[in-house]
Coordinates of C-alpha atoms (C1' of nucleotides) in Angstrom, one line a residue:
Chain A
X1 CA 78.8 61.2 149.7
X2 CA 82.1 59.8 151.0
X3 CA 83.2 60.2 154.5
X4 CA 86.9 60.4 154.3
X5 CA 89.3 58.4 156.9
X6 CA 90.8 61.0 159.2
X7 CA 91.7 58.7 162.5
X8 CA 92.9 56.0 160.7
X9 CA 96.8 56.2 159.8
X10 CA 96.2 55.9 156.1
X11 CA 99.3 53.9 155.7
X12 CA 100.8 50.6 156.4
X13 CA 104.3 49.1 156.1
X14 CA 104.5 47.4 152.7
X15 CA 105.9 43.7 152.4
X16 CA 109.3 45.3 151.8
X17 CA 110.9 47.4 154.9
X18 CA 112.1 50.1 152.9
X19 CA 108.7 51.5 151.7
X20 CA 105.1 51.9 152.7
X21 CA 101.8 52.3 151.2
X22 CA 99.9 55.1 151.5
X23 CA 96.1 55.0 150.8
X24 CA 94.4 57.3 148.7
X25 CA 91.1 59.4 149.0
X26 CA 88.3 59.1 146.4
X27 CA 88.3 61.7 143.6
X28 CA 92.3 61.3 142.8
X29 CA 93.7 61.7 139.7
X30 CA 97.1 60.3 139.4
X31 CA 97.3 61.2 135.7
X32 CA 96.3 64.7 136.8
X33 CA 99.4 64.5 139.1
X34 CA 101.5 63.7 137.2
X35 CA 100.6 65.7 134.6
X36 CA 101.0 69.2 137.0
X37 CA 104.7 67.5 138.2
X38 CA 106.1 67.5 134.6
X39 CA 105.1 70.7 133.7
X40 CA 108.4 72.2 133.7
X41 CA 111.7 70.2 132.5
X42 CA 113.5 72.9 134.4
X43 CA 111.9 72.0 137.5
X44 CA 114.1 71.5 140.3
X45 CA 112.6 69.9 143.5
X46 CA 111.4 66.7 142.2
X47 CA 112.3 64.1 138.9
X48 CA 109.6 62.1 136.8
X49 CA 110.3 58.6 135.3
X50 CA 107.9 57.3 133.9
X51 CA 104.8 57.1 136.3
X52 CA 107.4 57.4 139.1
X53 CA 108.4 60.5 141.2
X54 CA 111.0 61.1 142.7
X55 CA 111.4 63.5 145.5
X56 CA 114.1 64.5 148.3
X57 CA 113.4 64.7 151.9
X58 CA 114.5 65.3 155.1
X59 CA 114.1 62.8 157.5
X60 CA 115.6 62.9 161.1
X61 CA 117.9 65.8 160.2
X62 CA 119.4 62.8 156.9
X63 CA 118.2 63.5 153.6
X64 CA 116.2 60.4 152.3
X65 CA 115.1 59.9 148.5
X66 CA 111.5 58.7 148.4
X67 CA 110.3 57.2 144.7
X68 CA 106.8 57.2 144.8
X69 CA 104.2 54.9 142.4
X70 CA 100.9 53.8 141.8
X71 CA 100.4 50.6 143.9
X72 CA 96.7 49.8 142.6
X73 CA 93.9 52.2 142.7
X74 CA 93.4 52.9 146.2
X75 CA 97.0 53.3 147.1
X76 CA 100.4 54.5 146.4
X77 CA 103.7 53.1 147.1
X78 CA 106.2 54.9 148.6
X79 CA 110.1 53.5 149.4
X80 CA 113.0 54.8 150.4
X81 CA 115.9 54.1 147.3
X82 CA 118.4 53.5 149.5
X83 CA 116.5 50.4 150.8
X84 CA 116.9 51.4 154.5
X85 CA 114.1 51.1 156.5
X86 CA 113.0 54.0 158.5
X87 CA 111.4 54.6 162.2
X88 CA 107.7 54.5 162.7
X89 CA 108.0 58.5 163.2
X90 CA 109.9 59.0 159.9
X91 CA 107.8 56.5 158.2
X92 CA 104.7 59.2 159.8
X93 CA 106.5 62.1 158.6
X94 CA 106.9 60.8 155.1
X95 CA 103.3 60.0 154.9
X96 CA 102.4 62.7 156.0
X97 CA 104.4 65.1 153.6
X98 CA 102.9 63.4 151.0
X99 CA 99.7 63.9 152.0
X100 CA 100.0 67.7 152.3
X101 CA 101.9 67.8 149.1
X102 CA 99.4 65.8 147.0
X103 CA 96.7 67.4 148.8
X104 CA 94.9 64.1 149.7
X105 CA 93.0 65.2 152.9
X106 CA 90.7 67.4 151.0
X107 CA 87.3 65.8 150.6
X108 CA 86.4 67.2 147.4
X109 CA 83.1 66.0 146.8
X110 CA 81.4 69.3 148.3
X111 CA 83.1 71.2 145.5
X112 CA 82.1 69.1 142.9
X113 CA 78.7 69.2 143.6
X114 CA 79.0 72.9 143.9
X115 CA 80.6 73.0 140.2
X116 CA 78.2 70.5 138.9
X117 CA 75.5 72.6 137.6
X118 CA 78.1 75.3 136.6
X119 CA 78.5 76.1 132.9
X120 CA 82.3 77.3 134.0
X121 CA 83.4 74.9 136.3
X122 CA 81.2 72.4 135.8
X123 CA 83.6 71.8 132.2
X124 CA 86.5 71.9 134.0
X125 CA 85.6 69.8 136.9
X126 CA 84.7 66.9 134.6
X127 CA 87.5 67.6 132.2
X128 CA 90.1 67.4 135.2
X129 CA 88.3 65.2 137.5
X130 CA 90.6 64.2 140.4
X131 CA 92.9 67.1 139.9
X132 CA 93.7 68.5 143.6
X133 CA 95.8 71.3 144.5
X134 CA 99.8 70.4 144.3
X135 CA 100.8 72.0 147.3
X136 CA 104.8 73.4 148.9
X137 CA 104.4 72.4 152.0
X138 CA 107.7 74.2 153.0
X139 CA 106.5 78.1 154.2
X140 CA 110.0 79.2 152.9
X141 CA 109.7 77.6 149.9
X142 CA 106.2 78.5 149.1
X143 CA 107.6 81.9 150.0
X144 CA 110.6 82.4 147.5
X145 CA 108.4 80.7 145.0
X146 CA 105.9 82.9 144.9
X147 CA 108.4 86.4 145.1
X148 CA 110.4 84.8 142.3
X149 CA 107.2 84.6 140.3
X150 CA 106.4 87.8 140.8
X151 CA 105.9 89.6 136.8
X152 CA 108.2 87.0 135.0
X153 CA 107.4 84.1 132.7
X154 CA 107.4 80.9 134.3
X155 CA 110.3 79.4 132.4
X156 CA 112.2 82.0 134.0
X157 CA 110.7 81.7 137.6
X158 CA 111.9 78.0 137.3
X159 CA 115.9 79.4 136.1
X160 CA 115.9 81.8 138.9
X161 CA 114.2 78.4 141.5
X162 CA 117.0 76.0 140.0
X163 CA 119.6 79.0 140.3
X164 CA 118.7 79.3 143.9
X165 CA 118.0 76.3 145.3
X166 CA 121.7 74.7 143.3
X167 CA 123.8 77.7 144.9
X168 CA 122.3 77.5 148.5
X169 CA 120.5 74.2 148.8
X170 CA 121.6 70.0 149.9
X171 CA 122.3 68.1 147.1
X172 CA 122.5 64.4 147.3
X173 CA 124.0 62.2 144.3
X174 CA 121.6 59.1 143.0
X175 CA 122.4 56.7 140.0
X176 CA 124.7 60.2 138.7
X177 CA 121.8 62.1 139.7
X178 CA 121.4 65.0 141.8
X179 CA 118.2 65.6 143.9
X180 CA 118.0 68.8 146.0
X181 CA 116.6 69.9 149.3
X182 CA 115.4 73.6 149.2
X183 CA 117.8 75.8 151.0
X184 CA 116.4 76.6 154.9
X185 CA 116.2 80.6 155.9
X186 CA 119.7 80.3 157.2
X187 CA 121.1 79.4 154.4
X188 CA 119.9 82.6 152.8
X189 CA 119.0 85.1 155.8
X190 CA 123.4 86.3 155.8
X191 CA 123.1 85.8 151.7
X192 CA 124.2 89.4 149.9
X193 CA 121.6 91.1 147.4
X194 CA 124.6 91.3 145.2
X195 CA 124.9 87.7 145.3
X196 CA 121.6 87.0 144.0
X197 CA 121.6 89.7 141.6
X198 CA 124.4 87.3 140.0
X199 CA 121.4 84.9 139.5
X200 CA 119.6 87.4 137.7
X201 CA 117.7 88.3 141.1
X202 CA 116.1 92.1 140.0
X203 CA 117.6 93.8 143.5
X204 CA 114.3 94.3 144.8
X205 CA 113.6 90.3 144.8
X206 CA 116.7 90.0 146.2
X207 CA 115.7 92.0 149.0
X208 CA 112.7 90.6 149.4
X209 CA 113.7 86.6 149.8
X210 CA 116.5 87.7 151.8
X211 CA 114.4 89.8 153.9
X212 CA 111.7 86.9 154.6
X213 CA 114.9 84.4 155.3
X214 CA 115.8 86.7 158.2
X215 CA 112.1 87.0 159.9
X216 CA 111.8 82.8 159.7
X217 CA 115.1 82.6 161.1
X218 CA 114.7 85.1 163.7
X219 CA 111.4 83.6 164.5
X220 CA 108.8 86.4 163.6
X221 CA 107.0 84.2 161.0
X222 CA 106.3 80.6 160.1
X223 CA 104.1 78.2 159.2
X224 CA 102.7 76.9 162.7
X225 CA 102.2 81.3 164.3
X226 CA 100.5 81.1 160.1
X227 CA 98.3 78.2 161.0
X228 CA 97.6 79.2 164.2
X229 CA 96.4 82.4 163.4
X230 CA 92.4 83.1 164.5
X231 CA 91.1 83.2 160.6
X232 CA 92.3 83.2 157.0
X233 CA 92.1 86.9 157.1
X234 CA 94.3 87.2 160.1
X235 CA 96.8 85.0 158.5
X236 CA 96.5 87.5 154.9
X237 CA 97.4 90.5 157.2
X238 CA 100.4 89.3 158.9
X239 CA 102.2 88.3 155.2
X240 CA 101.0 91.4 153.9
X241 CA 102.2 93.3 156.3
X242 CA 105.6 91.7 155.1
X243 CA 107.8 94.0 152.7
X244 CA 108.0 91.9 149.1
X245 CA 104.4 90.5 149.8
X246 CA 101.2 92.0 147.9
X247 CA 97.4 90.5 147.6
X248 CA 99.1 88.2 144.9
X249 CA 101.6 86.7 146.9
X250 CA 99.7 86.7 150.2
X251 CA 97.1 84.6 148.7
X252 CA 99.3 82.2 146.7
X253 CA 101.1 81.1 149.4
X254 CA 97.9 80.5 151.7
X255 CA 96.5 78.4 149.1
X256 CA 99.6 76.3 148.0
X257 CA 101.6 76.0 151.5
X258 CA 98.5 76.8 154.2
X259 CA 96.0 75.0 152.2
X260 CA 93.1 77.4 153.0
X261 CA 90.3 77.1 149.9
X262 CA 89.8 80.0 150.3
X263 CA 92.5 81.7 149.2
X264 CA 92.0 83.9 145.9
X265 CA 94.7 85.2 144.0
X266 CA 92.4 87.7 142.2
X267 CA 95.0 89.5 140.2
X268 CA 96.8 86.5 138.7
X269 CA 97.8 86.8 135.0
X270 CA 97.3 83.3 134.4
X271 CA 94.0 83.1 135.9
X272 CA 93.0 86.3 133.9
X273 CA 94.2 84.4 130.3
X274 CA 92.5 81.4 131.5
X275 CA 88.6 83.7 131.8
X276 CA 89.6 84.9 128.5
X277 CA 90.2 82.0 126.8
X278 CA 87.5 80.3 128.6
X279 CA 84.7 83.1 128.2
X280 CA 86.0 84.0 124.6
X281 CA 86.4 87.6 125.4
X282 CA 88.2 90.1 123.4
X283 CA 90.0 91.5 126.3
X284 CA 90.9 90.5 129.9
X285 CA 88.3 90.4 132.6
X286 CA 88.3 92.9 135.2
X287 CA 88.8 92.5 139.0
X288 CA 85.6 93.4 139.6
X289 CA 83.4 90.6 136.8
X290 CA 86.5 87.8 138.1
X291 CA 85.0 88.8 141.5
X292 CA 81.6 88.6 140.3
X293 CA 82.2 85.5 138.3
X294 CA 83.0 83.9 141.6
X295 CA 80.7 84.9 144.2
X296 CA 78.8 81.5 143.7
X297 CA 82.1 79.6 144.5
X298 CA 82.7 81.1 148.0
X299 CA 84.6 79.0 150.3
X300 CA 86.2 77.0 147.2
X301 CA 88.5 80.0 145.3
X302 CA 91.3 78.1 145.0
X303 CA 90.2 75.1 143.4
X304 CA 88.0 76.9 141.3
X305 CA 92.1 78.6 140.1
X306 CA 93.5 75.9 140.3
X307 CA 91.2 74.0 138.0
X308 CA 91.3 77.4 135.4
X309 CA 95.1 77.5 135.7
X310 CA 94.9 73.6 134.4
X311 CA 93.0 75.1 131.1
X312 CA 96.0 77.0 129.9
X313 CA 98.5 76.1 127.4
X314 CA 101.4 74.2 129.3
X315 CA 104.4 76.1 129.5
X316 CA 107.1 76.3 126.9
Chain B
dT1 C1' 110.2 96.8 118.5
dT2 C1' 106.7 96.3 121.6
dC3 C1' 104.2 93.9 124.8
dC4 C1' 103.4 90.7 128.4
dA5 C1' 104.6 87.5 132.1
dG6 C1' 101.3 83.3 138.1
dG7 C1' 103.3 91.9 141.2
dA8 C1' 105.0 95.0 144.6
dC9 C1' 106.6 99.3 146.0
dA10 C1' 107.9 104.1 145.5
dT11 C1' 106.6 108.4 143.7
dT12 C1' 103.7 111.7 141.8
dT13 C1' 99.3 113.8 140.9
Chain C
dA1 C1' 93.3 108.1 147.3
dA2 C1' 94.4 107.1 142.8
dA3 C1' 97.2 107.1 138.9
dT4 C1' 102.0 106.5 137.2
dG5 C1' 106.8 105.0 137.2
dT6 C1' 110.3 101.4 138.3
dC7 C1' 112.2 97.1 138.6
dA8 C1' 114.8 93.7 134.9
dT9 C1' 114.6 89.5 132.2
dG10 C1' 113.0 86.4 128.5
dG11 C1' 109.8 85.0 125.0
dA12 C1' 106.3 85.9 121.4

DNA sequence: TTCCAGGACATTT
DNA sequence: AAATGTCATGGA
């Protein structure tokens, strides 16, 4: 068993002034990384090249465009393309977004042993060893996403992202490139349902991202009153009790953006195909045998999805 | 053409 | 309380 680093800062100021390296826990999959980030060419809020990512942040209030690589095994490389350096707090806050978007504060050795023996997961965990949950940080974000999602195909989920995020979000222009930053809740909070109906919105979406924009901006709901919240059931019923927010969504977001393990988005279609698939069955489990299915993975839901979700087919 | 897609809500029984 | 209808688009 492998203690993980938690005090240490994890990161150190590479030879170069304009990038850092940023060390990794055991049981990551790079490959498995990458392999989740290209999943959609119509993917908005990052760009592959090669084994390099490339993502958009915001740093001190500036946007700054990170690439990040595989230094060795132990480490990845992070720099800043416009080869400024940063401050030791923006250098922190880079790190640190990384970490919770790559998920690489999870010790994940408790689940493996737990899916070891398993003739489910046990498949999987092997299969996809090092695979940890991608995560959207952003509350917002995480938010929209998941509404958006809601009962479409994902190819169109990632249309209606790209329409939002390239009518109401920061763009910034790289070697004739164009990197966004998602929009923030004011951008969309005074946003008409008639205007996002234009990006093929269904009016009730509409209603509902606007709708969440306005309670973030106004200060009745974000990610720290989330986090802060006495239990992961406490933080389920405050976004349920959100209009535009069901068991689905409630759950999606508190395992992509609040990282709680967890959290169990029972009724997901692709989680349903996945069982089918998986279990060979001629129709598609019920709530009740997903439920049953995984009762010995209590504490662990969401990587136990996460790792089915990484069985199906990749989209289009 | 019909059915389904990483559902939620409103209405009806 | 539980079943049914509605939203709205794209792909198989």
């Amino acid at each position: 068993m492998t203690i993980q680093e938690r005090d240490t800062p994890g990161f150190s100021s590479d030879e170069c002034p304009a990038s850092l390296r940023l060390s990794l826990p055991d049981a990551f999959s790079y490959r498995e990384t990458l392999h989740y980030l290209s999943r959609s060419p119509l993917e908005c809020m990052h760009r592959m090249d090669g084994d390099k990512v490339y993502k958009l942040l915001e740093l001190e209030h500036e946007p700054a465009l990170i690439e990040i690589s595989r230094m060795d095994g132990a480490s990845l490389r992070i720099r800043y393309v416009d080869g400024q350096s940063r401050s030791d707090e923006a250098q922190q806050a880079t790190a640190n977004y990384v970490r919770e978007w790559w998920d690489l504060r999870t010790n994940l050795a408790p689940f493996y042993r737990m899916a070891e023996a398993d003739p489910l997961l046990g498949g999987l965990t092997r299969e996809y060893y090092g695979l940890r949950i991608m995560g959207v940080p952003s509350l917002f974000e995480a938010l929209c996403w998941a509404v958006i999602g809601q009962q479409v195909n994902l190819p169109f989920a990632y249309t209606l992202k790209k329409r939002l995020v390239e009518a109401f979000g920061k763009r910034i222009l790289w070697n004739d490139q164009s990197f966004w930053l998602f929009p923030k809740p004011q951008d969309v909070a005074a946003v008409s349902v008639e205007a996002l109906m234009k990006l093929q919105f269904t009016g009730r979406k509409a209603e509902y991202v606007i709708g969440i924009a306005q309670l973030m901006l106004h200060g009745e709901l974000s990610k720290q009153a989330l986090r802060e919240a006495n239990d992961f059931a406490a933080a389920e019923q405050r976004l349920l009790a959100i209009r535009g927010i069901g068991p689905w969504t409630a759950n999606y977001v508190l395992m992509r953006c609040l990282r709680y393990p967890c959290a169990f988005p029972v009724g997901d279609a692709g989680l349903h195909n996945a069982l089918k698939a998986l279990l060979k069955l001629r129709r598609k489990p019920t709530e009740h045998e997903i439920r049953e299915l995984f009762a010995p993975w209590r504490g662990w839901e969401a990587y136990a999805v996460f790792y089915l979700w990484r069985s199906l087919a990749p989209i289009v």
